[in-house]
CSV table of N, CA and C in Angstrom, one decimal:
chain,number,residue,atom,x,y,z
A,1,MET,N,-153.8,-51.1,-1.8
A,1,MET,CA,-152.5,-50.6,-2.6
A,1,MET,C,-151.4,-51.2,-1.5
A,2,PRO,N,-150.6,-51.7,-1.9
A,2,PRO,CA,-149.7,-52.2,-1.7
A,2,PRO,C,-148.7,-51.6,-0.2
A,3,VAL,N,-148.4,-52.0,1.2
A,3,VAL,CA,-147.4,-50.8,1.9
A,3,VAL,C,-146.2,-50.4,0.9
A,4,THR,N,-145.7,-51.2,0.3
A,4,THR,CA,-144.3,-51.1,0.0
A,4,THR,C,-144.3,-49.4,-1.0
A,5,SER,N,-145.3,-49.3,-1.9
A,5,SER,CA,-145.8,-48.4,-2.3
A,5,SER,C,-145.5,-47.4,-1.8
A,6,LEU,N,-146.1,-47.6,-0.1
A,6,LEU,CA,-146.3,-45.8,0.6
A,6,LEU,C,-144.8,-45.8,0.8
A,7,ARG,N,-143.7,-46.7,1.4
A,7,ARG,CA,-142.8,-46.2,1.4
A,7,ARG,C,-141.7,-45.5,1.7
A,8,LYS,N,-141.3,-44.4,1.8
A,8,LYS,CA,-140.2,-43.8,1.3
A,8,LYS,C,-139.0,-43.9,1.1
A,9,ALA,N,-138.8,-44.0,0.2
A,9,ALA,CA,-137.2,-45.0,-0.6
A,9,ALA,C,-135.7,-44.5,0.5
A,10,CYS,N,-135.2,-45.9,0.4
A,10,CYS,CA,-134.2,-45.9,2.1
A,10,CYS,C,-133.2,-44.6,1.0
A,11,VAL,N,-132.8,-44.0,2.1
A,11,VAL,CA,-131.6,-43.2,1.6
A,11,VAL,C,-130.5,-43.1,3.2
A,12,ARG,N,-130.0,-43.3,2.8
A,12,ARG,CA,-128.3,-43.4,3.1
A,12,ARG,C,-128.2,-41.8,3.7
A,13,PRO,N,-127.6,-41.6,4.9
A,13,PRO,CA,-127.1,-40.9,5.8
A,13,PRO,C,-126.2,-40.5,5.0
A,14,PRO,N,-126.3,-38.9,6.0
A,14,PRO,CA,-124.9,-38.3,5.2
A,14,PRO,C,-123.4,-38.7,5.9
A,15,GLU,N,-124.0,-39.2,7.2
A,15,GLU,CA,-122.5,-39.7,7.4
A,15,GLU,C,-121.7,-40.8,6.3
A,16,VAL,N,-122.8,-41.5,6.3
A,16,VAL,CA,-122.0,-42.3,5.2
A,16,VAL,C,-121.3,-42.2,4.2
A,17,ALA,N,-122.5,-41.4,3.5
A,17,ALA,CA,-121.8,-40.9,2.0
A,17,ALA,C,-120.4,-40.3,2.2
A,18,LYS,N,-120.6,-39.4,3.5
A,18,LYS,CA,-119.1,-39.0,3.6
A,18,LYS,C,-118.3,-39.9,3.9
A,19,ILE,N,-118.3,-40.6,4.0
A,19,ILE,CA,-116.6,-41.5,4.7
A,19,ILE,C,-116.8,-42.4,3.0
A,20,LYS,N,-118.0,-42.5,2.3
A,20,LYS,CA,-117.5,-43.3,0.9
A,20,LYS,C,-117.1,-42.6,0.6
A,21,ILE,N,-117.3,-41.5,0.4
A,21,ILE,CA,-116.5,-40.2,-0.1
A,21,ILE,C,-115.2,-40.1,0.4
A,22,LYS,N,-114.7,-40.0,1.1
A,22,LYS,CA,-113.7,-40.1,1.6
A,22,LYS,C,-112.3,-41.6,1.2
A,23,ILE,N,-113.2,-42.4,1.3
A,23,ILE,CA,-112.4,-43.4,0.6
A,23,ILE,C,-112.5,-43.9,-1.0
A,24,LYS,N,-113.3,-43.5,-1.4
A,24,LYS,CA,-113.0,-42.8,-2.8
A,24,LYS,C,-111.6,-42.2,-3.3
A,25,ILE,N,-111.8,-40.8,-2.4
A,25,ILE,CA,-110.6,-39.8,-2.0
A,25,ILE,C,-109.3,-41.0,-2.5
A,26,LYS,N,-109.4,-41.4,-0.8
A,26,LYS,CA,-108.0,-42.0,-0.6
A,26,LYS,C,-107.6,-43.2,-1.7
A,27,ILE,N,-108.0,-43.8,-2.5
A,27,ILE,CA,-108.1,-44.8,-3.3
A,27,ILE,C,-107.5,-44.3,-5.0
A,28,LYS,N,-108.2,-43.4,-5.0
A,28,LYS,CA,-107.7,-42.2,-6.6
A,28,LYS,C,-106.3,-41.9,-6.1
A,29,ILE,N,-106.1,-41.3,-5.0
A,29,ILE,CA,-104.9,-40.7,-4.6
A,29,ILE,C,-103.5,-41.9,-4.3
A,30,LYS,N,-103.9,-42.9,-4.3
A,30,LYS,CA,-103.4,-44.4,-3.8
A,30,LYS,C,-102.8,-44.7,-5.5
A,31,ILE,N,-103.3,-44.8,-6.3
A,31,ILE,CA,-103.6,-44.8,-7.4
A,31,ILE,C,-102.6,-44.5,-8.8
A,32,LYS,N,-103.0,-42.8,-8.5
A,32,LYS,CA,-102.4,-41.9,-8.8
A,32,LYS,C,-100.7,-42.3,-8.5
A,33,ILE,N,-100.2,-41.8,-7.0
A,33,ILE,CA,-98.8,-42.3,-6.4
A,33,ILE,C,-98.4,-43.4,-7.4
A,34,LYS,N,-98.7,-44.7,-7.6
A,34,LYS,CA,-98.5,-45.7,-7.9
A,34,LYS,C,-98.5,-45.3,-9.5
A,35,ILE,N,-99.2,-45.2,-10.5
A,35,ILE,CA,-98.9,-44.3,-11.5
A,35,ILE,C,-97.9,-43.0,-11.7
A,36,LYS,N,-97.5,-42.7,-11.1
A,36,LYS,CA,-96.3,-42.0,-11.0
A,36,LYS,C,-94.7,-43.0,-10.7
A,37,ILE,N,-94.8,-43.5,-9.9
A,37,ILE,CA,-94.0,-44.7,-9.5
A,37,ILE,C,-93.5,-45.5,-10.7
A,38,LYS,N,-94.5,-45.6,-11.3
A,38,LYS,CA,-94.5,-46.7,-12.8
A,38,LYS,C,-93.3,-45.7,-13.7
A,39,ILE,N,-94.3,-44.6,-14.0
A,39,ILE,CA,-93.5,-43.8,-14.9
A,39,ILE,C,-91.7,-43.3,-14.8
A,40,LYS,N,-91.3,-43.5,-13.5
A,40,LYS,CA,-90.4,-42.6,-12.8
A,40,LYS,C,-89.3,-44.2,-12.9
A,41,ILE,N,-90.1,-45.3,-12.7
A,41,ILE,CA,-89.4,-46.6,-13.0
A,41,ILE,C,-88.5,-46.9,-14.8
A,42,LYS,N,-90.4,-46.4,-15.5
A,42,LYS,CA,-89.7,-46.6,-16.9
A,42,LYS,C,-88.3,-45.7,-17.7
A,43,ILE,N,-89.0,-44.2,-16.6
A,43,ILE,CA,-88.2,-43.3,-17.8
A,43,ILE,C,-86.2,-43.7,-17.1
A,44,LYS,N,-86.2,-44.6,-15.8
A,44,LYS,CA,-84.9,-44.9,-15.5
A,44,LYS,C,-84.3,-45.9,-16.2
A,45,SER,N,-84.8,-46.6,-16.1
A,45,SER,CA,-84.3,-48.1,-17.5
A,45,SER,C,-84.6,-47.2,-18.8
A,46,GLY,N,-85.1,-46.6,-19.0
A,46,GLY,CA,-85.1,-46.0,-20.5
A,46,GLY,C,-86.0,-46.3,-21.4
A,47,GLU,N,-87.1,-47.5,-20.8
A,47,GLU,CA,-88.3,-47.3,-22.0
A,47,GLU,C,-89.3,-46.1,-22.8
A,48,CYS,N,-88.8,-45.3,-21.9
A,48,CYS,CA,-90.3,-44.5,-22.3
A,48,CYS,C,-89.2,-43.1,-22.7
A,49,VAL,N,-88.4,-43.6,-23.4
A,49,VAL,CA,-87.3,-42.9,-24.9
A,49,VAL,C,-88.1,-41.7,-25.7
A,50,TRP,N,-89.0,-42.9,-26.4
A,50,TRP,CA,-90.3,-42.6,-27.1
A,50,TRP,C,-91.0,-41.2,-26.4
A,51,PHE,N,-91.6,-41.5,-25.3
A,51,PHE,CA,-92.3,-41.3,-24.7
A,51,PHE,C,-91.9,-39.5,-24.8
A,52,SER,N,-90.6,-39.3,-24.2
A,52,SER,CA,-89.8,-38.3,-24.2
A,52,SER,C,-89.8,-37.2,-24.9
A,53,GLY,N,-89.2,-38.2,-25.9
A,53,GLY,CA,-88.4,-37.5,-27.5
A,53,GLY,C,-90.2,-37.1,-28.1
A,54,TYR,N,-90.9,-37.8,-27.8
A,54,TYR,CA,-92.1,-37.0,-28.0
A,54,TYR,C,-92.7,-35.4,-27.8
A,55,PHE,N,-92.6,-35.3,-26.0
A,55,PHE,CA,-92.6,-34.1,-25.7
A,55,PHE,C,-91.5,-33.1,-26.2
A,56,ASN,N,-90.6,-33.6,-25.9
A,56,ASN,CA,-89.4,-32.8,-26.1
A,56,ASN,C,-89.4,-31.9,-27.7
A,57,SER,N,-90.2,-33.1,-29.0
A,57,SER,CA,-90.1,-32.1,-30.2
A,57,SER,C,-92.4,-31.2,-30.3
A,58,HIS,N,-92.1,-31.8,-29.5
A,58,HIS,CA,-93.4,-31.1,-29.5
A,58,HIS,C,-94.1,-30.7,-28.0
A,59,ALA,N,-92.7,-29.5,-28.1
A,59,ALA,CA,-93.1,-28.5,-27.2
A,59,ALA,C,-93.0,-26.8,-28.0
A,60,PRO,N,-93.6,-26.3,-27.2
A,60,PRO,CA,-94.0,-24.9,-27.5
A,60,PRO,C,-92.9,-24.2,-27.7
């Protein structure tokens, strides 16, 4: 039986997992902020008139 089959699979330490999760959360927040800024710019420039009109016509 080869030695490699007896070894336990490499498991990353919880500290590394926590750091990676924090990095992913920061990236997601940055992306959301960029999207919000782009939407605000489009609304100010009047490019999203159809978008705002859609929500106004479909309001409850």
